[in-house]
PDB file of C-alpha atoms in Angstrom:
ATOM      1  CA  MET A   1     -18.882  -2.537  -6.464  1.00 49.00           C
ATOM      2  CA  ASN A   2     -21.136  -1.734  -3.923  1.00 46.00           C
ATOM      3  CA  SER A   3     -24.103  -2.119  -5.890  1.00 56.00           C
ATOM      4  CA  LEU A   4     -23.089  -4.842  -7.584  1.00 54.00           C
ATOM      5  CA  HIS A   5     -22.977  -6.769  -3.887  1.00 47.00           C
ATOM      6  CA  ALA A   6     -26.368  -4.619  -2.921  1.00 55.00           C
ATOM      7  CA  CYS A   7     -23.986  -3.718   0.068  1.00 53.00           C
ATOM      8  CA  GLU A   8     -23.316  -0.512   0.799  1.00 60.00           C
ATOM      9  CA  LEU A   9     -19.656  -1.043   1.984  1.00 59.00           C
ATOM     10  CA  ALA A  10     -18.084  -4.686   0.403  1.00 57.00           C
ATOM     11  CA  SER A  11     -15.484  -2.313  -1.484  1.00 65.00           C
ATOM     12  CA  GLN A  12     -13.900  -1.275   1.718  1.00 66.00           C
ATOM     13  CA  HIS A  13     -13.869  -4.769   2.817  1.00 66.00           C
ATOM     14  CA  VAL A  14     -12.148  -5.892  -1.087  1.00 72.00           C
ATOM     15  CA  VAL A  15     -10.944  -2.931  -3.002  1.00 81.00           C
ATOM     16  CA  MET A  16      -7.956  -2.482  -1.461  1.00 86.00           C
ATOM     17  CA  PHE A  17      -5.930   1.357  -2.184  1.00 89.00           C
ATOM     18  CA  THR A  18      -2.902   4.003  -1.991  1.00 93.00           C
ATOM     19  CA  ASN A  19      -4.016   7.279  -3.499  1.00 95.00           C
ATOM     20  CA  PRO A  20      -2.032   9.161  -5.371  1.00 95.00           C
ATOM     21  CA  CYS A  21      -0.299   5.212  -6.207  1.00 94.00           C
ATOM     22  CA  THR A  22       1.626   2.060  -5.324  1.00 93.00           C
ATOM     23  CA  MET A  23       4.956   3.853  -4.507  1.00 95.00           C
ATOM     24  CA  GLN A  24       2.935   5.973  -1.694  1.00 95.00           C
ATOM     25  CA  VAL A  25       3.303   2.610   0.160  1.00 95.00           C
ATOM     26  CA  ILE A  26       7.125   1.489  -1.448  1.00 96.00           C
ATOM     27  CA  LEU A  27       8.291   4.463   0.124  1.00 97.00           C
ATOM     28  CA  LEU A  28       7.155   4.485   3.587  1.00 97.00           C
ATOM     29  CA  HIS A  29       9.355   1.839   3.723  1.00 97.00           C
ATOM     30  CA  TRP A  30      11.843   3.683   4.512  1.00 97.00           C
ATOM     31  CA  ASP A  31      10.263   7.328   5.300  1.00 97.00           C
ATOM     32  CA  THR A  32       7.398   7.860   6.960  1.00 96.00           C
ATOM     33  CA  SER A  33       7.018  11.141   6.498  1.00 96.00           C
ATOM     34  CA  VAL A  34       7.069  11.028   2.276  1.00 95.00           C
ATOM     35  CA  ARG A  35       3.722  11.899   1.380  1.00 96.00           C
ATOM     36  CA  LEU A  36       3.335  11.806  -2.111  1.00 96.00           C
ATOM     37  CA  GLN A  37       1.726  14.305  -4.013  1.00 95.00           C
ATOM     38  CA  THR A  38       1.764  12.401  -8.228  1.00 95.00           C
ATOM     39  CA  PRO A  39       1.252   9.332  -9.645  1.00 95.00           C
ATOM     40  CA  SER A  40       4.810  10.666 -11.409  1.00 93.00           C
ATOM     41  CA  LYS A  41       7.609   8.867 -11.398  1.00 92.00           C
ATOM     42  CA  ARG A  42      10.277  11.255 -12.745  1.00 90.00           C
ATOM     43  CA  ARG A  43       8.907  13.372  -9.267  1.00 90.00           C
ATOM     44  CA  SER A  44       9.574   9.749  -6.487  1.00 93.00           C
ATOM     45  CA  ALA A  45      12.776   8.776  -8.541  1.00 95.00           C
ATOM     46  CA  THR A  46      14.035  11.167  -6.058  1.00 95.00           C
ATOM     47  CA  TYR A  47      12.999   8.909  -2.956  1.00 96.00           C
ATOM     48  CA  ILE A  48      13.413   5.983  -4.207  1.00 96.00           C
ATOM     49  CA  GLU A  49      17.522   7.080  -5.309  1.00 97.00           C
ATOM     50  CA  LYS A  50      18.080   8.340  -2.174  1.00 96.00           C
ATOM     51  CA  TYR A  51      16.736   5.479  -0.588  1.00 96.00           C
ATOM     52  CA  THR A  52      18.048   2.439  -2.138  1.00 95.00           C
ATOM     53  CA  GLY A  53      20.216   3.918  -4.479  1.00 96.00           C
ATOM     54  CA  ILE A  54      18.502   3.275  -8.016  1.00 97.00           C
ATOM     55  CA  GLN A  55      19.387   5.941  -9.810  1.00 96.00           C
ATOM     56  CA  ASP A  56      17.046   7.308 -12.852  1.00 95.00           C
ATOM     57  CA  TYR A  57      13.845   4.910 -11.567  1.00 96.00           C
ATOM     58  CA  SER A  58      11.397   3.958 -14.107  1.00 94.00           C
ATOM     59  CA  ALA A  59       9.847   1.324 -13.015  1.00 94.00           C
ATOM     60  CA  LYS A  60      12.118  -1.105 -15.458  1.00 95.00           C
ATOM     61  CA  GLU A  61      11.063  -4.620 -15.143  1.00 97.00           C
ATOM     62  CA  SER A  62      15.539  -4.421 -13.173  1.00 97.00           C
ATOM     63  CA  GLN A  63      14.734  -2.157 -11.108  1.00 97.00           C
ATOM     64  CA  ARG A  64      11.764  -3.436  -9.803  1.00 96.00           C
ATOM     65  CA  ILE A  65      13.252  -6.350  -9.222  1.00 97.00           C
ATOM     66  CA  GLN A  66      16.090  -4.021  -7.058  1.00 97.00           C
ATOM     67  CA  LEU A  67      14.042  -1.495  -6.015  1.00 97.00           C
ATOM     68  CA  VAL A  68      11.014  -4.829  -4.106  1.00 96.00           C
ATOM     69  CA  SER A  69      14.862  -6.569  -3.230  1.00 97.00           C
ATOM     70  CA  ASN A  70      15.156  -3.659  -0.572  1.00 96.00           C
ATOM     71  CA  ILE A  71      12.283  -3.948   1.116  1.00 97.00           C
ATOM     72  CA  THR A  72      12.734  -6.708   4.608  1.00 97.00           C
ATOM     73  CA  LYS A  73      10.666  -7.454   7.736  1.00 95.00           C
ATOM     74  CA  GLU A  74      12.190  -4.694   9.062  1.00 96.00           C
ATOM     75  CA  SER A  75      11.181  -1.869   6.483  1.00 97.00           C
ATOM     76  CA  TYR A  76       7.203  -3.182   6.552  1.00 97.00           C
ATOM     77  CA  ARG A  77       7.178  -3.108   9.727  1.00 97.00           C
ATOM     78  CA  THR A  78       8.318   1.071   8.992  1.00 97.00           C
ATOM     79  CA  MET A  79       5.746   1.071   6.500  1.00 97.00           C
ATOM     80  CA  MET A  80       2.945  -1.006   8.496  1.00 97.00           C
ATOM     81  CA  ASN A  81       3.449   1.737  10.852  1.00 97.00           C
ATOM     82  CA  GLY A  82       3.682   4.427   7.913  1.00 97.00           C
ATOM     83  CA  ALA A  83       0.689   3.452   6.076  1.00 97.00           C
ATOM     84  CA  LYS A  84      -2.108   3.879   9.981  1.00 96.00           C
ATOM     85  CA  GLN A  85      -0.926   7.257  10.064  1.00 96.00           C
ATOM     86  CA  LEU A  86      -2.189   8.789   5.877  1.00 97.00           C
ATOM     87  CA  GLY A  87      -5.992   8.962   5.900  1.00 94.00           C
ATOM     88  CA  MET A  88      -8.454   6.154   4.762  1.00 90.00           C
ATOM     89  CA  ASP A  89     -10.377   8.136   1.986  1.00 90.00           C
ATOM     90  CA  ALA A  90     -10.078   5.984  -0.995  1.00 87.00           C
ATOM     91  CA  ALA A  91     -10.887  10.208  -2.739  1.00 90.00           C
ATOM     92  CA  LEU A  92      -7.841  11.952  -0.835  1.00 94.00           C
ATOM     93  CA  ILE A  93      -3.761  12.038  -2.017  1.00 95.00           C
ATOM     94  CA  ASN A  94      -1.935  10.382   0.239  1.00 96.00           C
ATOM     95  CA  SER A  95      -4.790   7.883   2.042  1.00 96.00           C
ATOM     96  CA  THR A  96      -4.598   3.603   2.088  1.00 95.00           C
ATOM     97  CA  ASN A  97      -5.779   0.567   3.440  1.00 93.00           C
ATOM     98  CA  LEU A  98      -3.447  -1.585   3.169  1.00 93.00           C
ATOM     99  CA  HIS A  99      -2.857  -2.232   5.961  1.00 94.00           C
ATOM    100  CA  VAL A 100      -5.801  -2.625   7.259  1.00 90.00           C
ATOM    101  CA  PHE A 101      -5.174  -6.044   4.495  1.00 90.00           C
ATOM    102  CA  PHE A 102      -1.920  -6.867   5.526  1.00 94.00           C
ATOM    103  CA  ALA A 103      -2.747  -6.854   9.660  1.00 93.00           C
ATOM    104  CA  GLN A 104      -5.313  -9.375   8.903  1.00 89.00           C
ATOM    105  CA  LEU A 105      -3.716 -11.561   5.873  1.00 90.00           C
ATOM    106  CA  GLU A 106       0.014 -11.453   8.676  1.00 92.00           C
ATOM    107  CA  GLN A 107      -3.116 -13.551  11.416  1.00 91.00           C
ATOM    108  CA  SER A 108      -3.412 -17.837  11.642  1.00 92.00           C
ATOM    109  CA  ASP A 109      -6.247 -17.078  11.921  1.00 91.00           C
ATOM    110  CA  THR A 110      -9.246 -16.566   8.452  1.00 89.00           C
ATOM    111  CA  ASN A 111     -12.269 -16.010   9.696  1.00 90.00           C
ATOM    112  CA  TRP A 112     -12.279 -12.171   8.970  1.00 84.00           C
ATOM    113  CA  ILE A 113     -12.617 -13.720   5.510  1.00 84.00           C
ATOM    114  CA  ASP A 114     -15.905 -15.535   6.413  1.00 88.00           C
ATOM    115  CA  GLU A 115     -17.094 -12.147   7.397  1.00 83.00           C
ATOM    116  CA  ILE A 116     -16.659 -10.453   4.521  1.00 78.00           C
ATOM    117  CA  ASN A 117     -18.092 -13.219   2.625  1.00 79.00           C
ATOM    118  CA  LYS A 118     -21.338 -13.206   4.424  1.00 81.00           C
ATOM    119  CA  LEU A 119     -21.250  -9.294   4.057  1.00 74.00           C
ATOM    120  CA  ILE A 120     -21.012  -9.219   0.686  1.00 70.00           C
ATOM    121  CA  GLU A 121     -23.289 -12.198   0.044  1.00 73.00           C
ATOM    122  CA  SER A 122     -26.220 -11.548   2.610  1.00 67.00           C
TER     123      SER A 122
END
């Protein structure tokens, strides 16, 4: 992406990531100390059951719907605080930059989008 836009920093402004998987950020809604080491659903199933009651999680549609229904405004704030504790280097396990994007999306001012466009179009 950086070479496509001829901009060294383009990707850090437009690519959202979570390492090892998005389940890391989802689990931060209930426990900011959880640190997954693998994207294995089987390994994260224990955490999912502990915090949501969903047994034998395997990402079936009904389980995903039930999982997301457990997310609240309060748990979102918990997740944001937990995500800020993680590193922001995509190459490292237990890293994410989602909180940066979410914080920007929470704002009514959308000038940040124009700034990114200017950066990657220049």
